[in-house]
mmCIF file of N, CA and C in Angstrom:
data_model
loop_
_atom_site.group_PDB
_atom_site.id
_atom_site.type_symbol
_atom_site.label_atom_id
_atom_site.label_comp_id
_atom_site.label_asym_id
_atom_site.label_seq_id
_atom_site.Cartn_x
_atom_site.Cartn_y
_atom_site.Cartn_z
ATOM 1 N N UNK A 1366 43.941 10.990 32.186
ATOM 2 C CA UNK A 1366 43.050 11.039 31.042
ATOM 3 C C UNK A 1366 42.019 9.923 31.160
ATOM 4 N N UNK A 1367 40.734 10.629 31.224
ATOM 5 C CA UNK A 1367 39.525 8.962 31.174
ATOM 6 C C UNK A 1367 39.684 9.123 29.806
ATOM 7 N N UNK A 1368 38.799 7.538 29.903
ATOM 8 C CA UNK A 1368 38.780 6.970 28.729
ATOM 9 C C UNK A 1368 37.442 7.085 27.870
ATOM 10 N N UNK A 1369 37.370 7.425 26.509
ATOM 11 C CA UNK A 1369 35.898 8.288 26.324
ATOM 12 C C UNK A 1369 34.882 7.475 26.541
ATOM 13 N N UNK A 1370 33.504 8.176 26.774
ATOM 14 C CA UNK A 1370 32.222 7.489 27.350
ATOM 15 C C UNK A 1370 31.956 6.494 25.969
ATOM 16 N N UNK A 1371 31.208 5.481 26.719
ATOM 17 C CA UNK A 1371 30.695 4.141 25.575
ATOM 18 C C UNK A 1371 29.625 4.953 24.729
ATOM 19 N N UNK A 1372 30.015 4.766 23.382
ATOM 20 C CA UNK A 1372 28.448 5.312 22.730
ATOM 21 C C UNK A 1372 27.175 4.700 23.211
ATOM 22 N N UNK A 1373 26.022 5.487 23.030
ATOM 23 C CA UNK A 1373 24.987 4.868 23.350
ATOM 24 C C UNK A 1373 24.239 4.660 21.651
ATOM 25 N N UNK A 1374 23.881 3.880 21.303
ATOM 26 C CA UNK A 1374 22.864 3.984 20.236
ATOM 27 C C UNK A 1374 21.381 4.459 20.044
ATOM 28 N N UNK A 1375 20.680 4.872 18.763
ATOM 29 C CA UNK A 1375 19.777 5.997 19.381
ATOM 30 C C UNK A 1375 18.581 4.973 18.238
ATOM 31 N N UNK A 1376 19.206 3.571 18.164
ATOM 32 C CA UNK A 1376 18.089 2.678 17.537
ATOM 33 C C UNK A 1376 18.231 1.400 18.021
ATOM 34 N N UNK A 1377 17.238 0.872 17.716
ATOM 35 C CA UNK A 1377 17.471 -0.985 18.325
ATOM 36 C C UNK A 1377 17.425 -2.113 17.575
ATOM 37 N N UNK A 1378 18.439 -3.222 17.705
ATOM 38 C CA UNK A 1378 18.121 -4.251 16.846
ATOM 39 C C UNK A 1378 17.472 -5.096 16.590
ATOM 40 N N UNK A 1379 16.277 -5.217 15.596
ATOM 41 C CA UNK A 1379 15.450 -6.603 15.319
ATOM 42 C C UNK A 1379 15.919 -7.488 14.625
ATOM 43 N N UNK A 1380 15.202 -8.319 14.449
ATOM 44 C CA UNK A 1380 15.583 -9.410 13.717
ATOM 45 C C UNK A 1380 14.180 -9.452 12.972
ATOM 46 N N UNK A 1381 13.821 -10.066 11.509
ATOM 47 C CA UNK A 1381 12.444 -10.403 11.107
ATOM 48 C C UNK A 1381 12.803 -11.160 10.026
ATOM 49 N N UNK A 1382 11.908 -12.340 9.928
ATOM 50 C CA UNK A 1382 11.873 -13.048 8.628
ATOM 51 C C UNK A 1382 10.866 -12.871 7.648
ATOM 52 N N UNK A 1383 11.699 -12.920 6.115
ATOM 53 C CA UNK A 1383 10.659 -12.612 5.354
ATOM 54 C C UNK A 1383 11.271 -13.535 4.016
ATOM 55 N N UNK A 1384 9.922 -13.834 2.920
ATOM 56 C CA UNK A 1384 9.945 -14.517 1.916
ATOM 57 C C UNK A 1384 10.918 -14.167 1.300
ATOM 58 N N UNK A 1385 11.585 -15.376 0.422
ATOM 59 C CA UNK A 1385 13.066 -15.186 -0.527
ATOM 60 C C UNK A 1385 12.429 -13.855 -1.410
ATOM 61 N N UNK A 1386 10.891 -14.214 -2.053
ATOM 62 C CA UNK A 1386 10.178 -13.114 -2.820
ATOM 63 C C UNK A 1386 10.266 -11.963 -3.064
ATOM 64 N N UNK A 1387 10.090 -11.502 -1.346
ATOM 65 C CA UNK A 1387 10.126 -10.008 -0.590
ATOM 66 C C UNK A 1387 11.291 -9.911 -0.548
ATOM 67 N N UNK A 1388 12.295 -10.408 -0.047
ATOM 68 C CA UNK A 1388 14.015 -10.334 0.325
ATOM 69 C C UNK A 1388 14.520 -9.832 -1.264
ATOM 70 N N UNK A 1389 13.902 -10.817 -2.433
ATOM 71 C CA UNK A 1389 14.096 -10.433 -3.303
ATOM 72 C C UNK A 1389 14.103 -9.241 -3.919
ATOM 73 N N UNK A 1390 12.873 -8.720 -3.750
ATOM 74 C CA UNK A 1390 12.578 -7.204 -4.555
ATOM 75 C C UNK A 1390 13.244 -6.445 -3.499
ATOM 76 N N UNK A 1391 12.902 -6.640 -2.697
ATOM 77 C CA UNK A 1391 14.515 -5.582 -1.879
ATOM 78 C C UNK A 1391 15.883 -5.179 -2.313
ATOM 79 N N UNK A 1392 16.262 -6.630 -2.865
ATOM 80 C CA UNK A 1392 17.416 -6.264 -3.224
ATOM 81 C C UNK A 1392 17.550 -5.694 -4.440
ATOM 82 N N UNK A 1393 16.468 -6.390 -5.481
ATOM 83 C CA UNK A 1393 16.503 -5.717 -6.521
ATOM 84 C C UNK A 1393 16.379 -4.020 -6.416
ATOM 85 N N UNK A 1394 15.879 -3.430 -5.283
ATOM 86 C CA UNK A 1394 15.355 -1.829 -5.281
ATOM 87 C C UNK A 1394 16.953 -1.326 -4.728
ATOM 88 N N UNK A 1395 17.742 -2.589 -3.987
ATOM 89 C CA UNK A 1395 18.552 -1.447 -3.303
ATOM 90 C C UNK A 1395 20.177 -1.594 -4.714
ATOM 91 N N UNK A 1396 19.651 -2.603 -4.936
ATOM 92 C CA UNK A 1396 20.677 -2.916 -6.925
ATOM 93 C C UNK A 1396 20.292 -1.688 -7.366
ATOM 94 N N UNK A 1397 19.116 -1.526 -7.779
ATOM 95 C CA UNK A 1397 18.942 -0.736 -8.852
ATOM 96 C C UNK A 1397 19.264 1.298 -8.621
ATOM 97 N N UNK A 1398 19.876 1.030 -6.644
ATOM 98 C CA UNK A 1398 19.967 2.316 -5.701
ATOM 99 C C UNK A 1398 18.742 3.319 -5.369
ATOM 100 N N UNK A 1399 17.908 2.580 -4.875
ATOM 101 C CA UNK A 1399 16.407 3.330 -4.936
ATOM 102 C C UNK A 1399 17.102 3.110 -3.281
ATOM 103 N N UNK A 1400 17.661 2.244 -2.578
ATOM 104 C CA UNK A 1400 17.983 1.986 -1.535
ATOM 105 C C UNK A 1400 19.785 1.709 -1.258
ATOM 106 N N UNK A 1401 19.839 2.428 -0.206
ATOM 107 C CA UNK A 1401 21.528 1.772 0.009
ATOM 108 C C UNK A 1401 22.050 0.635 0.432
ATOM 109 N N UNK A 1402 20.368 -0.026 1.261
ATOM 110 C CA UNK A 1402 21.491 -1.040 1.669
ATOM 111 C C UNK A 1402 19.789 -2.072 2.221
ATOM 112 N N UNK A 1403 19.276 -3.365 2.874
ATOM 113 C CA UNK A 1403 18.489 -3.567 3.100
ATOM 114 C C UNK A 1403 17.714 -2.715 4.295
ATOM 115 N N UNK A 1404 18.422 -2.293 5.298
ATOM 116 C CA UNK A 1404 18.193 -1.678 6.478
ATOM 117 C C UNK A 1404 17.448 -0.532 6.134
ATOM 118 N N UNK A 1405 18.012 -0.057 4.969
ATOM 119 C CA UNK A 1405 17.823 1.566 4.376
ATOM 120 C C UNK A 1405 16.520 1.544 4.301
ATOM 121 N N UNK A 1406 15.826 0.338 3.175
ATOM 122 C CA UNK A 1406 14.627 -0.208 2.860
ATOM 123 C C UNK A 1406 13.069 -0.282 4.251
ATOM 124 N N UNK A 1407 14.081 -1.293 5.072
ATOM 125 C CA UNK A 1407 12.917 -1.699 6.274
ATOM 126 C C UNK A 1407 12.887 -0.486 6.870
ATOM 127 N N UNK A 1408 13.733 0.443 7.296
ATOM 128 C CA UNK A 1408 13.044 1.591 8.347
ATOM 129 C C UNK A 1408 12.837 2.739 7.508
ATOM 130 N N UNK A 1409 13.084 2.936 5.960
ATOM 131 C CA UNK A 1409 11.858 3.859 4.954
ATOM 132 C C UNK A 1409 10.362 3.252 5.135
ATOM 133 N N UNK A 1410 10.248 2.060 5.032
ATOM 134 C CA UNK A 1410 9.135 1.251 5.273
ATOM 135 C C UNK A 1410 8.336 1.515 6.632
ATOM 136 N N UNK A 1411 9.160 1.089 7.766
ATOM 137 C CA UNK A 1411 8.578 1.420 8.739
ATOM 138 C C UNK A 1411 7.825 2.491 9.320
ATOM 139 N N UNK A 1412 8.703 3.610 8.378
ATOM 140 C CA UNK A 1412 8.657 5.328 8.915
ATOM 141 C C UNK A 1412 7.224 4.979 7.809
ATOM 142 N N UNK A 1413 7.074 4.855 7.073
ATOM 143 C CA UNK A 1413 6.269 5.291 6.343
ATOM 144 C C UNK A 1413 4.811 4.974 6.999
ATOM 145 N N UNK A 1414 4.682 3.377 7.081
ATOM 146 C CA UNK A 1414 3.670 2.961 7.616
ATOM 147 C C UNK A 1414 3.206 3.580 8.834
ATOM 148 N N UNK A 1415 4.106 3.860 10.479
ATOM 149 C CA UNK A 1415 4.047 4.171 11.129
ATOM 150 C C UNK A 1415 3.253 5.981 10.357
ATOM 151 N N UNK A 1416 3.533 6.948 9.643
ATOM 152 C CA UNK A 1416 2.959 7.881 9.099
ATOM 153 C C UNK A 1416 1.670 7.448 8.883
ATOM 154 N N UNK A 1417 1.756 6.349 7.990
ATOM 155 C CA UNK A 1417 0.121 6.350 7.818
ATOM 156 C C UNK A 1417 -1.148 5.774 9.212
ATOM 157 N N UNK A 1418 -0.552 5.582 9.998
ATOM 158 C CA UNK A 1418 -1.059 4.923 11.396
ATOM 159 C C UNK A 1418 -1.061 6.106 12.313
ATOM 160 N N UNK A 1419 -0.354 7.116 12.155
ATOM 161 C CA UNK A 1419 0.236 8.387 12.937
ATOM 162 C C UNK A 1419 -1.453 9.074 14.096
ATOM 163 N N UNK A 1420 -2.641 8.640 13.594
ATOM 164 C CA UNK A 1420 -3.741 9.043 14.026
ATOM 165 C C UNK A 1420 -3.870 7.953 14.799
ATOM 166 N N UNK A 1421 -3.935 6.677 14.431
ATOM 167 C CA UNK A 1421 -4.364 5.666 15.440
ATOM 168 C C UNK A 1421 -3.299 5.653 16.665
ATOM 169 N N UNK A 1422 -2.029 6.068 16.377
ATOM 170 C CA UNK A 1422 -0.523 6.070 17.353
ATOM 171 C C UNK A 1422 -1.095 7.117 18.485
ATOM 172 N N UNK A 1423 -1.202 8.368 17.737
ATOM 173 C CA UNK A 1423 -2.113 9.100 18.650
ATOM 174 C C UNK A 1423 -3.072 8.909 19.812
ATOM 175 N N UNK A 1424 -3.851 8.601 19.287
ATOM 176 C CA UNK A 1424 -4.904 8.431 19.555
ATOM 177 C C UNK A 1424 -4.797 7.414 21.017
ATOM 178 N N UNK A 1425 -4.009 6.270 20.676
ATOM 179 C CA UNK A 1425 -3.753 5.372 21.402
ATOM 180 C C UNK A 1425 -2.663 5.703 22.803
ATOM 181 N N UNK A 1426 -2.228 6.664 22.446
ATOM 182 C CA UNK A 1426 -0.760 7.202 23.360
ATOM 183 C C UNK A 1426 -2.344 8.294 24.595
ATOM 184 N N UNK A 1427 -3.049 9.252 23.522
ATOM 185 C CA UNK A 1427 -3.538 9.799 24.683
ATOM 186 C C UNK A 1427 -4.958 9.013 25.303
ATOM 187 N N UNK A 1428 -5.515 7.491 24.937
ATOM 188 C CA UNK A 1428 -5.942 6.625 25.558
ATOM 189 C C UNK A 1428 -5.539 5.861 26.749
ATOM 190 N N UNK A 1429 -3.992 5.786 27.194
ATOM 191 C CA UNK A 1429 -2.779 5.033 27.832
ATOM 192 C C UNK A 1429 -2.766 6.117 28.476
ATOM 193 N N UNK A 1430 -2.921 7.133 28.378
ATOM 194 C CA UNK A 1430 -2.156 8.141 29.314
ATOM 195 C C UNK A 1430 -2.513 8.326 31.188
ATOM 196 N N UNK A 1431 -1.441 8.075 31.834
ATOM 197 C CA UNK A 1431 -1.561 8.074 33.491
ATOM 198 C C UNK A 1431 -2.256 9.481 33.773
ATOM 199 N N UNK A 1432 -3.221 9.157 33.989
ATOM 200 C CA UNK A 1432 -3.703 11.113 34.845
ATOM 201 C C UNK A 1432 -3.568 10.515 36.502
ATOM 202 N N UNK A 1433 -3.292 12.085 36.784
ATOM 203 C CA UNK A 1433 -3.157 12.267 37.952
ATOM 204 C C UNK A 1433 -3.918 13.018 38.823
ATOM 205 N N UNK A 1434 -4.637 12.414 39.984
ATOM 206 C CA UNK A 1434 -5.750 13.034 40.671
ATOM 207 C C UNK A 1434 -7.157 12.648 40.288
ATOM 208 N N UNK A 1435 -8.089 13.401 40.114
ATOM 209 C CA UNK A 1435 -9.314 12.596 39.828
ATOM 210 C C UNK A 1435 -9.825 12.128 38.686
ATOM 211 N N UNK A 1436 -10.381 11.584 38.513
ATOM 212 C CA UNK A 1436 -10.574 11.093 36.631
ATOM 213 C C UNK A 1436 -12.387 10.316 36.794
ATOM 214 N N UNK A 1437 -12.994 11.253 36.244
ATOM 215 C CA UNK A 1437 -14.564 11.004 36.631
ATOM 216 C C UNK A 1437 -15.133 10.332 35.035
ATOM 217 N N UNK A 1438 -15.476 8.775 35.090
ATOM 218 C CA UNK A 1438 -15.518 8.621 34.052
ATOM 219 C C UNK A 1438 -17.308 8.488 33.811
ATOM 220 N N UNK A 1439 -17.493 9.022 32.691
ATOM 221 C CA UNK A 1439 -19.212 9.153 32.866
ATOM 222 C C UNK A 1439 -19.471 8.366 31.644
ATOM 223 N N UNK A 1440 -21.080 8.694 31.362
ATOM 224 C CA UNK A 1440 -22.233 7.656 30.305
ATOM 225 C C UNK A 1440 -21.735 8.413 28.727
ATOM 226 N N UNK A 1441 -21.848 9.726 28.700
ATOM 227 C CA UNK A 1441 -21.591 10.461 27.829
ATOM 228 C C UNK A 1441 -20.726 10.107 27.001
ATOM 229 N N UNK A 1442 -19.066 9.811 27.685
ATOM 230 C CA UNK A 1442 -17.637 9.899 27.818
ATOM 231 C C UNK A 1442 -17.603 7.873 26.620
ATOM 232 N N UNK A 1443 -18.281 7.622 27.609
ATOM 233 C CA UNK A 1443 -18.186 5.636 27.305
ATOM 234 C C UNK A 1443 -19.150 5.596 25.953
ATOM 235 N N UNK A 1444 -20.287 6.482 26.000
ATOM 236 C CA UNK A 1444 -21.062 6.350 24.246
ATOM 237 C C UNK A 1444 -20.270 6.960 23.329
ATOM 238 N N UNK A 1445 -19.369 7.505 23.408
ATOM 239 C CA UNK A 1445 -18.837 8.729 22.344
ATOM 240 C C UNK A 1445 -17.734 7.340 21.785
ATOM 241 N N UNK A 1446 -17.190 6.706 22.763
ATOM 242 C CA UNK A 1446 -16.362 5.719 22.880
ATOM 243 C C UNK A 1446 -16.230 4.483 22.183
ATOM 244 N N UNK A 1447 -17.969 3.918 22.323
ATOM 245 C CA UNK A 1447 -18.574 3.207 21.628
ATOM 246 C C UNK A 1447 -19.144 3.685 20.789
ATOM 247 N N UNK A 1448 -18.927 4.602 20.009
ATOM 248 C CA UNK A 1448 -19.771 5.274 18.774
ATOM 249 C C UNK A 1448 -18.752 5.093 17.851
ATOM 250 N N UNK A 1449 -17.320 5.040 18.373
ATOM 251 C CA UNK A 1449 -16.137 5.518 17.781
ATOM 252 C C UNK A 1449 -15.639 3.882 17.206
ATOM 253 N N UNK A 1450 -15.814 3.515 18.031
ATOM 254 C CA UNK A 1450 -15.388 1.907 18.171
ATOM 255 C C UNK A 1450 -14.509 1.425 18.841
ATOM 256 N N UNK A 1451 -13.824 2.389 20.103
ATOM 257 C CA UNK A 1451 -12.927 2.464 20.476
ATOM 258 C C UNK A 1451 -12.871 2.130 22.318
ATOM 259 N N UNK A 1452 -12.473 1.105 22.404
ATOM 260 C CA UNK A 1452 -12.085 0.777 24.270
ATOM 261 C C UNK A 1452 -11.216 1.545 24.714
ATOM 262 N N UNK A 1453 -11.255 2.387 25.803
ATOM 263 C CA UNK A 1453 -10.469 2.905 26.506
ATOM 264 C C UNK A 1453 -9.950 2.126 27.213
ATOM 265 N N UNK A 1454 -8.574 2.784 27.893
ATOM 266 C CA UNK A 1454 -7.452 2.307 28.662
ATOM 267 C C UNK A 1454 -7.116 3.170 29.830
ATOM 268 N N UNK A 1455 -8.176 2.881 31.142
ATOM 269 C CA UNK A 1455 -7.934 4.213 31.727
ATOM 270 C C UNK A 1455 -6.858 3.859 32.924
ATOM 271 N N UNK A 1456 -5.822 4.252 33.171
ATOM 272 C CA UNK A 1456 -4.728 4.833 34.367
ATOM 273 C C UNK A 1456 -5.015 5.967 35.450
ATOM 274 N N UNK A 1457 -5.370 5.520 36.371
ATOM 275 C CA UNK A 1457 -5.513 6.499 37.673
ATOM 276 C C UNK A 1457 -4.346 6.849 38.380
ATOM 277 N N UNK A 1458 -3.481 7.546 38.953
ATOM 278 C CA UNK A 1458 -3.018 7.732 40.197
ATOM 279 C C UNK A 1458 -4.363 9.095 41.179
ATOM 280 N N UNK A 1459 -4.632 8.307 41.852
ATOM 281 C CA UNK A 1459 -5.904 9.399 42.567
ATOM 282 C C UNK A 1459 -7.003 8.396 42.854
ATOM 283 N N UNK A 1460 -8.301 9.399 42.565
ATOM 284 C CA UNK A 1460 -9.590 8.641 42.757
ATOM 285 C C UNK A 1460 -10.035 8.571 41.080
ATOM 286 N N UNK A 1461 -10.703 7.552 40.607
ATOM 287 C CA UNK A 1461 -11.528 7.611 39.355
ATOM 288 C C UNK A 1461 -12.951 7.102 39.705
ATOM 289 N N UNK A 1462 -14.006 7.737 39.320
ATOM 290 C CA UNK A 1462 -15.075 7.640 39.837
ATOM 291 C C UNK A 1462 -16.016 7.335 38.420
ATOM 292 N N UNK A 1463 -16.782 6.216 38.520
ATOM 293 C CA UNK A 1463 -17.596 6.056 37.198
ATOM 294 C C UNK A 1463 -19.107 6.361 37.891
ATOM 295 N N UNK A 1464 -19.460 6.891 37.087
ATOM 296 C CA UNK A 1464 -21.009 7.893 37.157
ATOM 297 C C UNK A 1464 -22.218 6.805 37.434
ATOM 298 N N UNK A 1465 -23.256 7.507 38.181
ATOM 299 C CA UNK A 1465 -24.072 6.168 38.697
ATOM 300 C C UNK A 1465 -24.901 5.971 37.278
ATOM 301 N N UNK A 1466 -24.945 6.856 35.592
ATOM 302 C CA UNK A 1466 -25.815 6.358 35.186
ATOM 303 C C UNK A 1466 -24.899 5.670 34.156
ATOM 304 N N UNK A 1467 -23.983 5.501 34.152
ATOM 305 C CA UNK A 1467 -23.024 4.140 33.756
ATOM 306 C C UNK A 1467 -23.513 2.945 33.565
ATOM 307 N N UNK A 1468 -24.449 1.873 32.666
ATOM 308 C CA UNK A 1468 -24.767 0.441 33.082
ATOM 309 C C UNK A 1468 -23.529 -0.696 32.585
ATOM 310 N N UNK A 1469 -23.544 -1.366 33.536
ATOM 311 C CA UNK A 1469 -22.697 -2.703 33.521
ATOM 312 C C UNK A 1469 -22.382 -2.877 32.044
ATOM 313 N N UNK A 1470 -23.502 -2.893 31.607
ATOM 314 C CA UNK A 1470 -22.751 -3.123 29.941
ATOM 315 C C UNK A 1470 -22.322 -2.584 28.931
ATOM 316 N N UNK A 1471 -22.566 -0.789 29.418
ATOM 317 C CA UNK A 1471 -21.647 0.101 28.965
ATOM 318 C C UNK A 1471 -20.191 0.215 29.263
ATOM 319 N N UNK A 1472 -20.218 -0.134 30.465
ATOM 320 C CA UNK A 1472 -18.845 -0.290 31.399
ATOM 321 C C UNK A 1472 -18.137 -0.891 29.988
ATOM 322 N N UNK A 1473 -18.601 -2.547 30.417
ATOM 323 C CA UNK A 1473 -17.660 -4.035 29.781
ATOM 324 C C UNK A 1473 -17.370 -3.068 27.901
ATOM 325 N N UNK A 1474 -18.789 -2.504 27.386
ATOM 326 C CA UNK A 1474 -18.177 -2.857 26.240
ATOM 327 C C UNK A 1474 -17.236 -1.375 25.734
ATOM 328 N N UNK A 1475 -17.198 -0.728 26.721
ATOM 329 C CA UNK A 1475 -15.848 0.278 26.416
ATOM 330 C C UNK A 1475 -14.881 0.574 27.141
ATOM 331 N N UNK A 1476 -14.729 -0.139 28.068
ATOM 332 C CA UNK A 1476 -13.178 -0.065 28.879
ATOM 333 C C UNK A 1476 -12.624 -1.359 29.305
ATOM 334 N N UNK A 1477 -11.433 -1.262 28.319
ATOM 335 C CA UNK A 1477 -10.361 -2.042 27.916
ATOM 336 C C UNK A 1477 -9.691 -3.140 29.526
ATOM 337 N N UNK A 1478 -9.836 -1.529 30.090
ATOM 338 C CA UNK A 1478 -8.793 -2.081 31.017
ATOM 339 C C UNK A 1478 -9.184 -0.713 32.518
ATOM 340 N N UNK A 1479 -8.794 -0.816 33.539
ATOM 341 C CA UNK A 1479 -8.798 0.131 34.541
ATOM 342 C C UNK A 1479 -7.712 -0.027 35.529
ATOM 343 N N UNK A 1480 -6.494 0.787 35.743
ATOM 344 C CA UNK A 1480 -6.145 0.989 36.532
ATOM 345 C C UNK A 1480 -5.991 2.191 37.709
ATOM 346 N N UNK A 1481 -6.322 1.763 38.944
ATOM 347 C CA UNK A 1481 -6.175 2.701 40.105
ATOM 348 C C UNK A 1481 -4.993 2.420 40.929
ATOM 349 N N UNK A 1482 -4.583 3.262 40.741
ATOM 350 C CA UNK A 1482 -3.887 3.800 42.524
ATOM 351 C C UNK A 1482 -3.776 4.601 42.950
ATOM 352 N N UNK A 1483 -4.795 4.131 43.710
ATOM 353 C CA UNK A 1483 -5.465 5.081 45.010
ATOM 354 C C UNK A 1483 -6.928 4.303 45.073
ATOM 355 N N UNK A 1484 -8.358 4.973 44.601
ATOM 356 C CA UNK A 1484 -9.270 4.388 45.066
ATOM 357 C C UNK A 1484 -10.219 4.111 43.559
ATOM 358 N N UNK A 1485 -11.294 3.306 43.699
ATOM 359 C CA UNK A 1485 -11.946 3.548 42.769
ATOM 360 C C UNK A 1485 -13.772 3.684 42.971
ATOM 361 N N UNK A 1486 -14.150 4.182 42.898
ATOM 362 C CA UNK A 1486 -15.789 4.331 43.211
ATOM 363 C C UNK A 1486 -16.353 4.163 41.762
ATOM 364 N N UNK A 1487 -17.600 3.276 42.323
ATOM 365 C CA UNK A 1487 -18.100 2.566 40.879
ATOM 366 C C UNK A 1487 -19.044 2.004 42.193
ATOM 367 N N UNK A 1488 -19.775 1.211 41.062
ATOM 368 C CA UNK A 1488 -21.499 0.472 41.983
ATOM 369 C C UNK A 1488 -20.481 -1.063 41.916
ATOM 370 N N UNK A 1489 -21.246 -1.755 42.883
ATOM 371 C CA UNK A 1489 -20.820 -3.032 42.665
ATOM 372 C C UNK A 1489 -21.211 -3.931 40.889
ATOM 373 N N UNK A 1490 -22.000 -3.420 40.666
ATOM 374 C CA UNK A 1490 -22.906 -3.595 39.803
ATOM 375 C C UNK A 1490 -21.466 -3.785 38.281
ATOM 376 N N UNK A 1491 -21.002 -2.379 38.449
ATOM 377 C CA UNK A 1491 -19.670 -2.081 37.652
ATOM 378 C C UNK A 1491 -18.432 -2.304 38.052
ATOM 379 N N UNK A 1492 -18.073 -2.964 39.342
ATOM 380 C CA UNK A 1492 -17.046 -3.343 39.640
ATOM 381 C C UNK A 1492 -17.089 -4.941 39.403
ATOM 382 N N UNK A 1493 -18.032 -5.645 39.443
ATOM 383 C CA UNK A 1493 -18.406 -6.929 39.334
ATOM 384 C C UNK A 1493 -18.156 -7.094 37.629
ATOM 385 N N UNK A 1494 -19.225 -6.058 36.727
ATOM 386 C CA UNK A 1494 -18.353 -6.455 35.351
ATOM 387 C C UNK A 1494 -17.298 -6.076 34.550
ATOM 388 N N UNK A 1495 -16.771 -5.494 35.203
ATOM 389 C CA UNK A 1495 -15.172 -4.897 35.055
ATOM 390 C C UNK A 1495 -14.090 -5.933 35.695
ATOM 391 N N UNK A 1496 -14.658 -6.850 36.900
ATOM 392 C CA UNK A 1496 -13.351 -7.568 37.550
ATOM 393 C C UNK A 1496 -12.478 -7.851 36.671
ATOM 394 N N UNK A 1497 -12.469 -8.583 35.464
ATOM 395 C CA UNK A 1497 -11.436 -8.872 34.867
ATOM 396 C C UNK A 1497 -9.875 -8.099 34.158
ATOM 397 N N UNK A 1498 -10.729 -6.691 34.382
ATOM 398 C CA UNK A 1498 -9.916 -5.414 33.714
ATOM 399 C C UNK A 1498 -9.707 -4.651 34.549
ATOM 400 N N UNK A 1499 -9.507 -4.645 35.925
ATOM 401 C CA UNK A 1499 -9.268 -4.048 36.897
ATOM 402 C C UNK A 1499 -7.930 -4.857 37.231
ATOM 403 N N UNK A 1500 -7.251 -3.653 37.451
ATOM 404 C CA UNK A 1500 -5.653 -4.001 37.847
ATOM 405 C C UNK A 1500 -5.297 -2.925 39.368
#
């Protein structure tokens, strides 16, 4: 007879400090059974907030996202970007190729970050003001 498998847990433990204030009305909500217990409280909380963020979470997950193969980043792509207010985070496995009418300071002020592996084609012009965000 084995011996049964170790549970795995399907959450993780933090730790966070907060004002006697806040600690306070907590308890008062989980006294009064609006809550069972403090824990009950912080991840209703969490879920909630995380809901109201649920577009920026988005948004940000398919910004991060690894593509695979070519990834042609153009002028169009980087104004829509900066219209938005938003730096991209681009991940290559392949070639990523930034467009020759791309300028240096479109580059810097909408991409976050660039990673390749494999190659990257760009002008020196845009590899020079990108060095710092090139990985």
């Amino acid at each position: 007879m084995q011996p049964p498998a170790p549970k795995t847990s399907d959450s993780e433990k933090i730790t966070i400090n907060l004002g006697p204030v806040d600690l306070g009305r907590i308890d008062l909500l989980v006294q009064e059974g609006f809550y069972a217990n403090r824990s009950d409280f912080i991840r209703t909380a969490i879920r909630n907030q995380l809901g109201t963020e649920a577009d920026a979470v988005t948004r940000s997950i398919e910004r991060h996202t690894l593509e695979l193969g070519l990834r042609d980043i153009g002028r169009v792509e980087l104004e829509a970007a900066q219209a938005a207010g938003e730096l991209l985070h681009v991940r290559v496995v392949g070639l990523a190729r930034i467009a020759p009418d791309v300028s240096a300071d479109l580059a810097r002020a909408t991409i976050g970050s660039l990673t390749v592996l494999g190659a990257l084609q760009a002008s020196a012009e845009i590899k020079a003001a990108l060095r710092d965000r090139i990985r």
